[in-house]
């Protein structure tokens, strides 16, 4: 069931475009922002509002790397693996994180708190190695800094705080 | 800006006020000549209104060339639009900035969004487009908030919307967030994405100027390109042209990163020698290190070696040297860098980001990625070496869009300049530098 508030937001997004087709990616963002990932239901709901077959919405979803069909951790930590960051040790940071958390890419920890993603150049290469936590930038990553980051996020989660 | 006093004297255009606190707020921007060009062009305070043709003429005289990578003359691109037919026409700002090693647009977006907005209104006026979009890559949720707030302020001040400054000109603007796909930086793939599709490059012709967004006449320009327009209108095209070289007007923001003492964005005149950027701006190599190779124009460009550091950073000289100015993302490698590893990292990127539409790109990048990975991890064979010498030349120029050429640019130059490193990896079954692999 689509909540009335969300339907309103969706209608407002659609009205903002000269043609309705443009709204599909913004709507998928809206659903993913609020639900954390895109479930089958989410795709069916977006398809219904867009007046598109769900299979077509799924085609769009599968093309874009930022749309996730499975839940991620509450804190999704992404590390850039592109050249400028790699030259400054970015890939070592990625390995360090995965070892620390014992997870594969885009796979949440058993407590659901964390997941790790590898991303390409985030356009902040001057602060290499660069990452994002729930799409907010974090930079000049070091193994010790990443350990502190994990501890901080864990404390925040236990303190009942909201997202990153 | 570089510490320790810059020796090169020039007038900055884009970064003139960049470190002013809260420049992203309309009143602060206005206190620094913000929206003065728009007031001048669209008439306000007594001065004579400029016609759209007059704005276009200033841009033509300015010798402004596209900052998105190809260096196409901006005024000429606008002139390709057919005469108005009463239907909509669109101006799309390419804020996808996904070229590895490029981070200039991000700084403009987060620190001076009004400069881009003012540039878009002026560009829209010149080309008689009444609707603009700023296409931001999906990872730019943070800068998007800044740009959205600035757009709201511009509407409140009457710079956007109906009858701007009493000129009768209407212009609406909004942002659009992509969702993760390098190919969406390519302008026709970007338009498909903006229409709600997968971002596949389109067959050309027709060019976007004729049939772009929703099949209507459309211009796609990079953030930095459009952000130059207010200064061109305010100070005149001739002034802007005089800052650069004969064929490229103005200044350029160079994003310098990698193995260098002071990475960052530095604005310098077009045609500034690479050496000045590397030493005067970026402070030279890291302590105890020596430069080995530099990519001058983002991950898609071939490398240059130290004997080429006196080349002027302008489109033609860098192209003649077998590379490209591209996005001017300057990526620095030093004596600790393994060239085979750097080539592998880059090829992984292009293999992942190939949209899969055409075979040479989809298959070719995968083959090269696998061969490079084998060589890099000491499992390479003479056949793999042969592949590196033959296959890139077959991809070059044979793909549907520019991604194929981009994928092989660095590899071909690394093969040309550092072939013994590739051979040694195969002969010794390991990385001969034995360094930390960076
Ligand atoms: C694979 C590929 C990726 C591209 N990525 C970008 C990008 O991230 N940003 C950009 O402005 N231009 C990018 N371009 C260039 C655009 O297609 C287009 O030329 C540019 O946006 C035009 O703007 P300009 O005339 O102001 O340079 C890319 C091109 C290709 C082939
Ligand atoms: S290479 Fe990592 S942010 Fe650019």
XYZ file of C-alpha atoms and ligand atoms in Angstrom:
637
model
C 0.000 0.000 0.000
C 1.278 3.420 -0.937
C 0.789 5.925 1.824
C -1.174 9.029 0.943
C 1.801 11.238 1.833
C 4.079 9.347 -0.505
C 1.530 9.386 -3.310
C 1.268 13.159 -2.923
C 5.041 13.507 -3.119
C 5.094 11.293 -6.200
C 2.432 13.393 -7.917
C 4.389 16.529 -7.160
C 7.525 15.002 -8.705
C 5.605 13.978 -11.821
C 4.124 17.468 -12.209
C 7.640 18.924 -12.164
C 8.528 17.404 -15.547
C 7.386 18.320 -19.035
C 6.872 14.597 -19.639
C 5.866 11.999 -17.104
C 8.431 9.400 -18.191
C 11.177 11.486 -16.556
C 9.737 10.861 -13.117
C 10.590 7.165 -12.886
C 14.154 7.569 -11.573
C 13.173 10.269 -9.044
C 10.332 8.037 -7.833
C 12.672 5.073 -7.440
C 14.955 7.344 -5.403
C 12.003 8.360 -3.236
C 11.034 4.749 -2.531
C 14.611 3.678 -1.887
C 15.322 6.667 0.375
C 12.325 5.799 2.518
C 12.592 1.993 2.485
C 16.336 1.446 2.203
C 16.103 -0.691 -0.920
C 13.742 -1.509 -3.775
C 11.561 -4.503 -2.997
C 9.265 -6.196 -5.529
C 6.423 -4.270 -3.936
C 8.269 -0.991 -4.373
C 8.786 -1.706 -8.057
C 5.130 -2.626 -8.477
C 4.076 0.574 -6.730
C 6.312 2.805 -8.825
C 5.096 0.980 -11.933
C 1.487 1.576 -10.939
C 1.988 5.296 -10.395
C 3.983 5.644 -13.605
C 1.519 3.560 -15.614
C 4.400 1.341 -16.751
C 4.720 -2.452 -16.756
C 6.764 -3.539 -13.681
C 9.224 -5.301 -15.997
C 10.092 -1.968 -17.583
C 10.692 -0.379 -14.215
C 12.879 -3.341 -13.304
C 14.916 -2.768 -16.472
C 15.636 0.768 -15.394
C 16.488 -0.354 -11.857
C 18.946 -2.984 -13.030
C 20.852 -0.489 -15.193
C 21.786 1.891 -12.385
C 24.313 0.822 -9.771
C 22.817 2.936 -6.980
C 19.504 1.123 -6.985
C 19.570 -1.848 -4.633
C 17.198 -4.796 -4.817
C 18.268 -6.161 -1.428
C 18.521 -4.474 1.962
C 21.852 -2.943 2.836
C 23.203 -2.201 6.279
C 21.741 0.708 8.202
C 25.061 2.400 7.474
C 26.165 1.691 3.944
C 29.828 2.588 3.709
C 31.187 3.052 0.219
C 34.834 3.443 -0.689
C 36.146 4.792 -3.966
C 38.367 2.362 -5.851
C 39.206 4.598 -8.836
C 42.724 5.586 -9.798
C 43.424 8.723 -7.740
C 42.141 7.126 -4.556
C 43.777 3.784 -5.360
C 47.116 5.600 -5.748
C 46.655 6.821 -2.171
C 45.646 3.450 -0.727
C 41.885 3.463 -1.278
C 41.732 -0.203 -2.171
C 43.570 -1.127 1.018
C 40.861 0.722 2.939
C 38.206 -1.265 1.143
C 39.943 -4.553 2.034
C 40.415 -3.414 5.622
C 36.724 -2.637 6.009
C 35.608 -5.921 4.547
C 37.987 -7.832 6.795
C 36.838 -5.891 9.855
C 33.185 -6.570 9.123
C 33.650 -9.995 7.556
C 31.256 -9.292 4.727
C 31.223 -9.323 0.948
C 30.292 -6.259 -1.067
C 26.773 -4.916 -0.545
C 26.091 -7.633 2.010
C 24.856 -6.460 5.424
C 26.501 -7.598 8.651
C 24.367 -10.108 10.607
C 23.191 -7.336 12.958
C 22.093 -5.319 9.931
C 24.189 -2.363 11.004
C 26.773 -2.116 8.229
C 27.407 -2.923 4.623
C 30.313 -2.039 2.369
C 30.265 -0.998 -1.261
C 32.959 -0.281 -3.819
C 32.262 2.790 -5.924
C 34.014 4.662 -8.680
C 35.495 8.162 -8.557
C 33.316 10.326 -6.315
C 34.760 13.606 -7.629
C 36.632 14.524 -4.445
C 39.967 12.987 -5.426
C 41.916 15.796 -3.731
C 40.868 14.275 -0.401
C 41.812 10.697 -1.322
C 40.997 8.097 -0.248
C 37.342 9.114 -0.322
C 34.158 7.362 0.708
C 30.527 7.971 1.511
C 28.375 6.831 4.415
C 24.750 6.793 3.307
C 25.829 9.159 0.514
C 27.418 11.741 2.846
C 31.094 12.258 2.073
C 33.919 11.106 4.303
C 37.515 11.554 3.240
C 41.234 11.051 3.840
C 40.388 7.561 5.023
C 42.949 5.567 6.993
C 42.594 2.114 8.553
C 42.548 3.668 12.040
C 40.077 6.323 10.917
C 37.775 3.668 9.509
C 37.895 1.745 12.802
C 36.907 4.940 14.638
C 34.150 5.577 12.123
C 32.709 2.110 12.725
C 32.843 2.626 16.485
C 31.160 6.035 16.204
C 28.390 4.721 13.993
C 27.841 1.767 16.304
C 27.601 4.101 19.297
C 25.183 6.308 17.404
C 22.989 3.338 16.532
C 22.996 2.111 20.126
C 22.195 5.614 21.315
C 19.009 5.338 19.305
C 20.143 7.992 16.839
C 18.694 8.156 13.360
C 20.599 7.608 10.099
C 24.100 8.875 9.400
C 44.787 28.631 -4.414
C 48.434 27.692 -4.072
C 50.140 28.631 -0.884
C 53.495 30.293 -0.924
C 52.550 32.901 -3.527
C 51.716 32.070 -7.107
C 54.255 33.280 -9.635
C 51.814 33.215 -12.533
C 49.833 36.483 -12.624
C 46.338 36.454 -14.129
C 42.757 37.305 -13.311
C 40.761 34.365 -12.026
C 37.265 33.999 -13.493
C 35.598 31.023 -11.875
C 37.413 31.024 -8.548
C 37.507 34.826 -8.182
C 35.540 34.700 -4.922
C 35.454 30.973 -4.320
C 36.688 31.077 -0.741
C 34.239 33.771 0.356
C 32.230 32.331 3.251
C 28.664 31.400 2.247
C 29.149 32.392 -1.383
C 26.397 29.863 -2.105
C 23.868 32.330 -0.630
C 22.279 34.717 -3.093
C 23.041 37.919 -1.182
C 26.693 36.995 -0.790
C 26.958 36.164 -4.479
C 25.248 39.445 -5.350
C 27.739 41.335 -3.204
C 30.450 39.892 -5.463
C 29.018 41.036 -8.803
C 26.557 38.153 -8.827
C 23.620 38.516 -11.206
C 25.153 41.765 -12.532
C 25.518 40.138 -15.947
C 21.890 39.042 -15.903
C 20.780 42.555 -14.941
C 22.902 43.976 -17.700
C 21.632 41.564 -20.354
C 17.951 41.447 -19.486
C 17.723 45.154 -18.832
C 16.954 46.315 -15.276
C 18.406 49.559 -14.162
C 18.269 51.801 -17.211
C 20.998 50.090 -19.188
C 20.021 48.898 -22.629
C 18.795 45.353 -22.838
C 20.969 42.961 -24.821
C 19.302 40.898 -27.516
C 19.779 37.118 -27.406
C 21.983 37.528 -30.466
C 24.171 40.026 -28.617
C 24.707 37.579 -25.735
C 25.549 34.842 -28.205
C 27.980 37.181 -29.977
C 29.901 37.828 -26.730
C 30.199 34.082 -26.169
C 31.393 33.620 -29.751
C 34.041 36.314 -29.393
C 35.129 34.868 -26.043
C 36.494 31.693 -27.669
C 34.848 29.691 -24.906
C 35.153 25.976 -25.588
C 33.304 23.167 -23.841
C 34.811 22.101 -20.537
C 33.109 18.686 -20.535
C 35.960 17.053 -22.397
C 35.713 17.596 -26.125
C 36.478 21.332 -26.247
C 33.758 22.085 -28.765
C 33.250 25.849 -29.328
C 30.295 26.767 -27.138
C 28.721 29.470 -29.314
C 28.864 27.205 -32.335
C 27.030 24.493 -30.426
C 24.280 26.972 -29.543
C 24.085 28.138 -33.159
C 23.279 24.604 -34.315
C 19.806 24.982 -32.839
C 17.184 25.390 -35.543
C 15.210 28.656 -35.580
C 12.481 28.778 -32.911
C 9.269 27.050 -34.009
C 7.153 27.956 -31.016
C 7.721 24.581 -29.318
C 9.923 23.926 -26.286
C 13.701 23.785 -26.450
C 15.938 22.742 -23.603
C 19.230 23.594 -21.961
C 20.723 20.728 -19.956
C 23.691 21.182 -17.675
C 25.915 18.141 -17.489
C 26.803 17.820 -13.799
C 27.515 14.111 -14.032
C 31.230 14.607 -13.319
C 32.241 10.955 -13.273
C 35.494 11.095 -15.177
C 38.093 9.536 -12.847
C 40.324 12.238 -11.405
C 37.942 15.139 -12.072
C 36.464 17.167 -9.224
C 36.069 20.744 -10.466
C 32.313 20.831 -11.080
C 31.722 19.591 -7.547
C 33.520 22.645 -6.157
C 31.471 25.047 -8.316
C 28.233 23.282 -7.367
C 28.825 23.291 -3.637
C 30.508 26.686 -3.295
C 29.104 28.869 -6.079
C 25.857 27.410 -7.441
C 24.467 30.845 -8.344
C 27.261 31.369 -10.852
C 26.049 28.268 -12.683
C 22.403 29.304 -12.384
C 23.141 32.802 -13.727
C 25.139 31.255 -16.572
C 22.249 28.949 -17.429
C 19.706 31.771 -17.513
C 21.971 33.788 -19.810
C 22.645 30.778 -22.021
C 18.931 29.989 -22.114
C 18.229 33.564 -23.150
C 20.861 33.463 -25.893
C 19.472 30.234 -27.360
C 15.812 31.011 -26.536
C 15.393 27.947 -24.349
C 12.855 28.371 -21.582
C 13.472 25.219 -19.563
C 16.705 24.039 -18.024
C 17.798 20.941 -16.132
C 20.895 20.296 -14.077
C 21.678 16.582 -14.351
C 23.654 15.594 -11.266
C 25.160 12.167 -10.849
C 23.408 10.075 -8.215
C 26.292 10.325 -5.766
C 25.838 14.130 -5.625
C 23.019 14.117 -3.080
C 25.042 16.542 -0.941
C 25.786 19.178 -3.622
C 22.212 18.747 -4.898
C 20.878 20.181 -1.643
C 23.031 23.288 -2.110
C 21.969 23.743 -5.729
C 18.286 23.208 -4.912
C 18.439 25.856 -2.204
C 20.127 28.280 -4.607
C 17.466 27.640 -7.260
C 14.761 28.456 -4.684
C 16.563 31.709 -3.838
C 16.832 32.605 -7.525
C 13.088 32.085 -7.964
C 12.372 34.259 -4.903
C 14.519 37.046 -6.347
C 12.776 36.889 -9.722
C 15.842 35.613 -11.569
C 13.982 32.448 -12.521
C 10.380 31.974 -13.567
C 8.181 34.273 -15.612
C 9.181 37.599 -17.161
C 12.659 37.693 -15.624
C 13.598 41.259 -14.583
C 10.764 42.601 -16.720
C 12.375 41.318 -19.918
C 9.498 39.123 -21.032
C 11.892 36.146 -20.977
C 10.764 33.062 -19.009
C 13.146 30.409 -17.742
C 12.480 27.492 -15.395
C 15.202 25.374 -13.857
C 15.373 22.240 -11.731
C 17.844 19.567 -10.738
C 17.701 15.896 -11.633
C 19.560 13.161 -9.797
C 21.003 10.224 -11.729
C 21.491 6.836 -10.120
C 25.018 5.613 -10.749
C 26.296 5.042 -14.296
C 29.432 6.597 -15.795
C 27.972 6.412 -19.291
C 25.291 8.940 -18.331
C 27.984 11.631 -18.600
C 27.914 11.072 -22.353
C 25.408 13.632 -23.499
C 22.991 11.443 -25.443
C 22.987 8.737 -22.751
C 22.351 11.534 -20.274
C 19.286 12.615 -22.247
C 17.934 9.062 -22.283
C 18.445 8.880 -18.543
C 16.691 12.221 -18.075
C 13.769 10.829 -20.052
C 13.516 7.987 -17.545
C 15.266 5.273 -19.519
C 18.424 3.286 -19.190
C 21.293 5.531 -20.211
C 22.348 4.235 -23.609
C 24.155 6.500 -26.060
C 22.081 7.453 -29.079
C 22.930 7.149 -32.733
C 23.928 10.496 -34.255
C 22.687 12.249 -36.351
C 20.287 13.578 -35.355
C 22.296 15.635 -32.913
C 20.696 16.868 -29.692
C 20.559 20.391 -31.169
C 17.943 19.077 -33.584
C 16.344 16.216 -31.642
C 17.416 16.054 -28.011
C 15.342 15.835 -24.859
C 11.832 14.532 -25.704
C 12.885 14.839 -29.343
C 13.145 18.633 -29.056
C 16.121 20.937 -29.777
C 18.503 20.678 -26.826
C 21.921 21.925 -25.812
C 23.998 19.982 -23.286
C 26.834 21.903 -21.633
C 29.186 21.151 -18.782
C 28.969 22.967 -15.414
C 32.254 24.827 -15.865
C 31.335 25.879 -19.415
C 28.101 27.505 -18.244
C 29.650 29.019 -15.122
C 31.953 31.100 -17.372
C 29.045 32.838 -19.113
C 28.267 35.518 -16.477
C 31.843 36.839 -16.540
C 31.839 36.814 -20.347
C 28.671 38.907 -20.454
C 29.823 41.227 -17.660
C 33.372 41.846 -18.860
C 32.953 41.171 -22.560
C 33.951 38.289 -24.790
C 37.166 40.004 -25.900
C 38.382 40.236 -22.307
C 37.702 36.546 -21.735
C 39.430 35.586 -24.978
C 42.516 37.571 -23.973
C 42.988 35.439 -20.851
C 43.618 32.267 -22.834
C 45.337 31.150 -26.000
C 44.558 32.068 -29.567
C 42.145 29.166 -29.963
C 40.876 28.728 -26.383
C 39.592 31.638 -24.358
C 39.615 32.069 -20.629
C 40.999 30.127 -17.747
C 40.571 26.485 -16.831
C 40.158 24.677 -13.574
C 42.682 21.886 -13.292
C 41.846 19.134 -10.797
C 45.173 17.773 -9.595
C 45.249 14.522 -7.623
C 47.238 11.389 -6.977
C 50.885 11.305 -5.932
C 51.469 15.020 -5.479
C 52.203 17.285 -2.494
C 49.154 19.584 -2.646
C 46.247 18.028 -4.517
C 43.366 20.366 -5.293
C 41.517 22.444 -7.874
C 43.608 25.226 -9.376
C 42.442 27.847 -11.835
C 45.051 28.882 -14.388
C 44.942 30.435 -17.854
C 44.320 28.063 -20.746
C 47.679 27.056 -22.145
C 49.544 27.104 -18.832
C 52.419 24.597 -18.999
C 51.789 21.330 -17.182
C 54.999 21.906 -15.235
C 53.604 25.087 -13.666
C 50.532 23.183 -12.503
C 52.562 20.359 -11.051
C 55.146 22.463 -9.210
C 53.789 25.977 -8.671
C 50.207 24.948 -7.938
C 50.452 21.433 -6.584
C 53.820 21.735 -4.838
C 55.736 19.038 -6.710
C 56.105 15.366 -5.800
C 55.489 13.857 -2.373
C 58.584 14.033 -0.143
C 61.327 11.748 -1.380
C 59.468 10.824 -4.551
C 59.909 11.627 -8.235
C 57.200 12.073 -10.865
C 56.893 9.173 -13.260
C 53.852 9.931 -15.425
C 50.863 12.261 -15.481
C 47.419 11.855 -17.011
C 46.443 15.382 -18.113
C 42.735 14.956 -18.779
C 40.967 12.374 -16.612
C 41.124 8.581 -16.681
C 40.192 8.543 -20.365
C 43.352 10.363 -21.460
C 46.746 8.921 -22.333
C 49.672 9.625 -20.029
C 52.476 12.118 -20.445
C 56.034 11.563 -19.183
C 58.319 14.154 -17.503
C 60.041 15.106 -20.769
C 56.614 16.396 -21.908
C 55.873 18.549 -18.857
C 56.506 21.807 -20.728
C 53.496 21.220 -22.972
C 50.872 23.969 -22.764
C 47.620 22.699 -21.272
C 45.302 23.454 -24.172
C 43.238 21.180 -26.401
C 45.431 21.049 -29.530
C 48.930 20.750 -28.020
C 47.868 17.925 -25.705
C 46.090 16.135 -28.558
C 49.197 16.474 -30.729
C 51.189 14.816 -27.956
C 48.884 11.792 -28.242
C 46.731 12.489 -25.204
C 43.850 14.878 -24.542
C 43.032 17.801 -22.304
C 39.641 16.175 -21.702
C 38.206 17.146 -18.338
C 41.596 18.507 -17.169
C 41.651 15.989 -14.344
C 45.408 15.773 -13.791
C 46.296 12.432 -12.180
C 49.873 12.155 -10.980
C 51.896 8.962 -10.652
C 55.349 8.719 -9.111
C 58.219 6.251 -8.874
C 56.211 4.112 -6.455
C 53.477 3.560 -9.052
C 53.302 0.307 -10.978
C 52.065 1.178 -14.479
C 50.590 -2.275 -15.038
C 48.567 -1.939 -11.880
C 47.385 1.558 -12.805
C 46.320 0.270 -16.222
C 44.489 -2.633 -14.568
C 42.592 -0.362 -12.196
C 41.507 1.872 -15.043
C 40.492 -1.006 -17.292
C 38.370 -2.491 -14.490
C 36.517 0.794 -14.392
C 35.772 0.900 -18.117
C 34.857 -2.788 -18.281
C 32.376 -2.251 -15.445
C 30.982 0.938 -16.906
C 30.639 -0.204 -20.519
C 26.918 -0.026 -21.168
C 27.110 -3.193 -23.261
C 25.437 -1.727 -26.314
C 28.279 -2.397 -28.761
C 30.534 -5.452 -28.996
C 34.031 -3.932 -29.345
C 33.574 -1.979 -26.136
C 31.690 -4.623 -24.133
C 33.907 -7.576 -25.087
C 37.142 -5.706 -25.714
C 37.277 -4.072 -22.282
C 36.523 -7.415 -20.588
C 39.310 -9.191 -22.484
C 41.782 -6.466 -21.684
C 40.745 -6.398 -18.047
C 41.312 -10.134 -17.697
C 44.674 -10.037 -19.491
C 45.849 -7.119 -17.375
C 44.749 -8.805 -14.176
C 46.688 -11.932 -15.085
C 49.799 -9.939 -15.922
C 49.515 -7.823 -12.820
C 49.200 -10.837 -10.521
C 52.124 -12.632 -12.143
C 50.047 -15.119 -14.151
C 50.393 -13.361 -17.495
C 51.514 -15.127 -20.689
C 53.114 -13.920 -23.926
C 49.629 -14.187 -25.464
C 48.371 -11.680 -22.932
C 51.160 -9.306 -23.888
C 50.269 -9.697 -27.529
C 46.653 -8.894 -26.730
C 47.684 -5.641 -25.068
C 49.545 -4.614 -28.191
C 46.873 -5.545 -30.716
C 43.395 -5.263 -29.237
C 43.328 -1.606 -28.087
C 43.957 -0.443 -31.654
C 40.927 -2.438 -32.781
C 38.697 -0.834 -30.168
C 39.903 2.699 -30.881
C 37.506 4.480 -33.199
C 35.276 1.419 -33.563
C 32.772 1.866 -30.757
C 29.329 3.404 -30.675
C 30.308 6.244 -28.353
C 33.461 7.704 -26.873
C 33.689 5.202 -24.015
C 35.667 2.711 -26.107
C 38.350 5.258 -26.973
C 38.374 6.384 -23.356
C 38.979 2.833 -22.179
C 42.128 2.307 -24.216
C 43.683 5.797 -23.995
C 45.757 5.166 -20.902
C 46.662 1.570 -21.769
C 47.956 2.449 -25.238
C 50.146 5.222 -23.846
C 51.418 3.020 -21.013
C 52.305 0.324 -23.522
C 54.132 2.930 -25.605
C 56.129 4.453 -22.762
C 56.496 1.629 -20.230
C 56.457 -1.611 -22.242
C 59.445 -3.132 -20.390
C 57.356 -3.039 -17.177
C 54.672 -5.163 -18.802
C 57.233 -7.616 -20.171
C 59.010 -7.857 -16.824
C 55.753 -8.775 -15.053
C 55.368 -11.751 -17.383
C 59.043 -12.732 -17.390
C 59.436 -12.600 -13.609
C 55.895 -13.668 -12.732
C 55.501 -10.766 -10.323
C 55.624 -7.009 -10.076
C 59.315 -6.146 -10.562
C 58.996 -2.830 -8.728
C 58.194 -4.857 -5.623
C 57.040 -1.588 -4.138
C 53.943 -0.925 -2.142
C 52.102 -1.215 -5.410
C 50.621 2.217 -5.350
C 31.918 8.194 -21.865
C 31.754 9.680 -21.761
C 31.594 10.270 -20.508
C 31.413 11.640 -20.371
N 31.261 12.175 -19.117
C 31.063 13.513 -18.988
C 30.872 14.099 -17.701
O 30.888 13.414 -16.661
N 30.670 15.440 -17.625
C 30.633 16.231 -18.756
O 30.430 17.431 -18.639
N 30.828 15.700 -19.983
C 31.022 14.377 -20.119
N 31.184 13.846 -21.389
C 31.101 14.761 -22.551
C 29.656 14.993 -22.975
O 29.252 13.974 -23.869
C 29.462 16.329 -23.695
O 30.411 16.429 -24.703
C 29.590 17.527 -22.804
O 28.700 17.454 -21.723
C 29.292 18.768 -23.597
O 29.467 19.934 -22.802
P 30.500 21.058 -23.228
O 30.272 21.362 -24.689
O 30.167 22.202 -22.354
O 31.859 20.490 -22.997
C 31.398 12.463 -21.533
C 31.578 11.877 -22.786
C 31.766 10.505 -22.912
C 31.953 9.929 -24.284
S 39.374 8.691 -7.573
Fe 38.369 8.529 -5.694
S 37.215 10.348 -5.569
Fe 38.154 10.458 -7.500
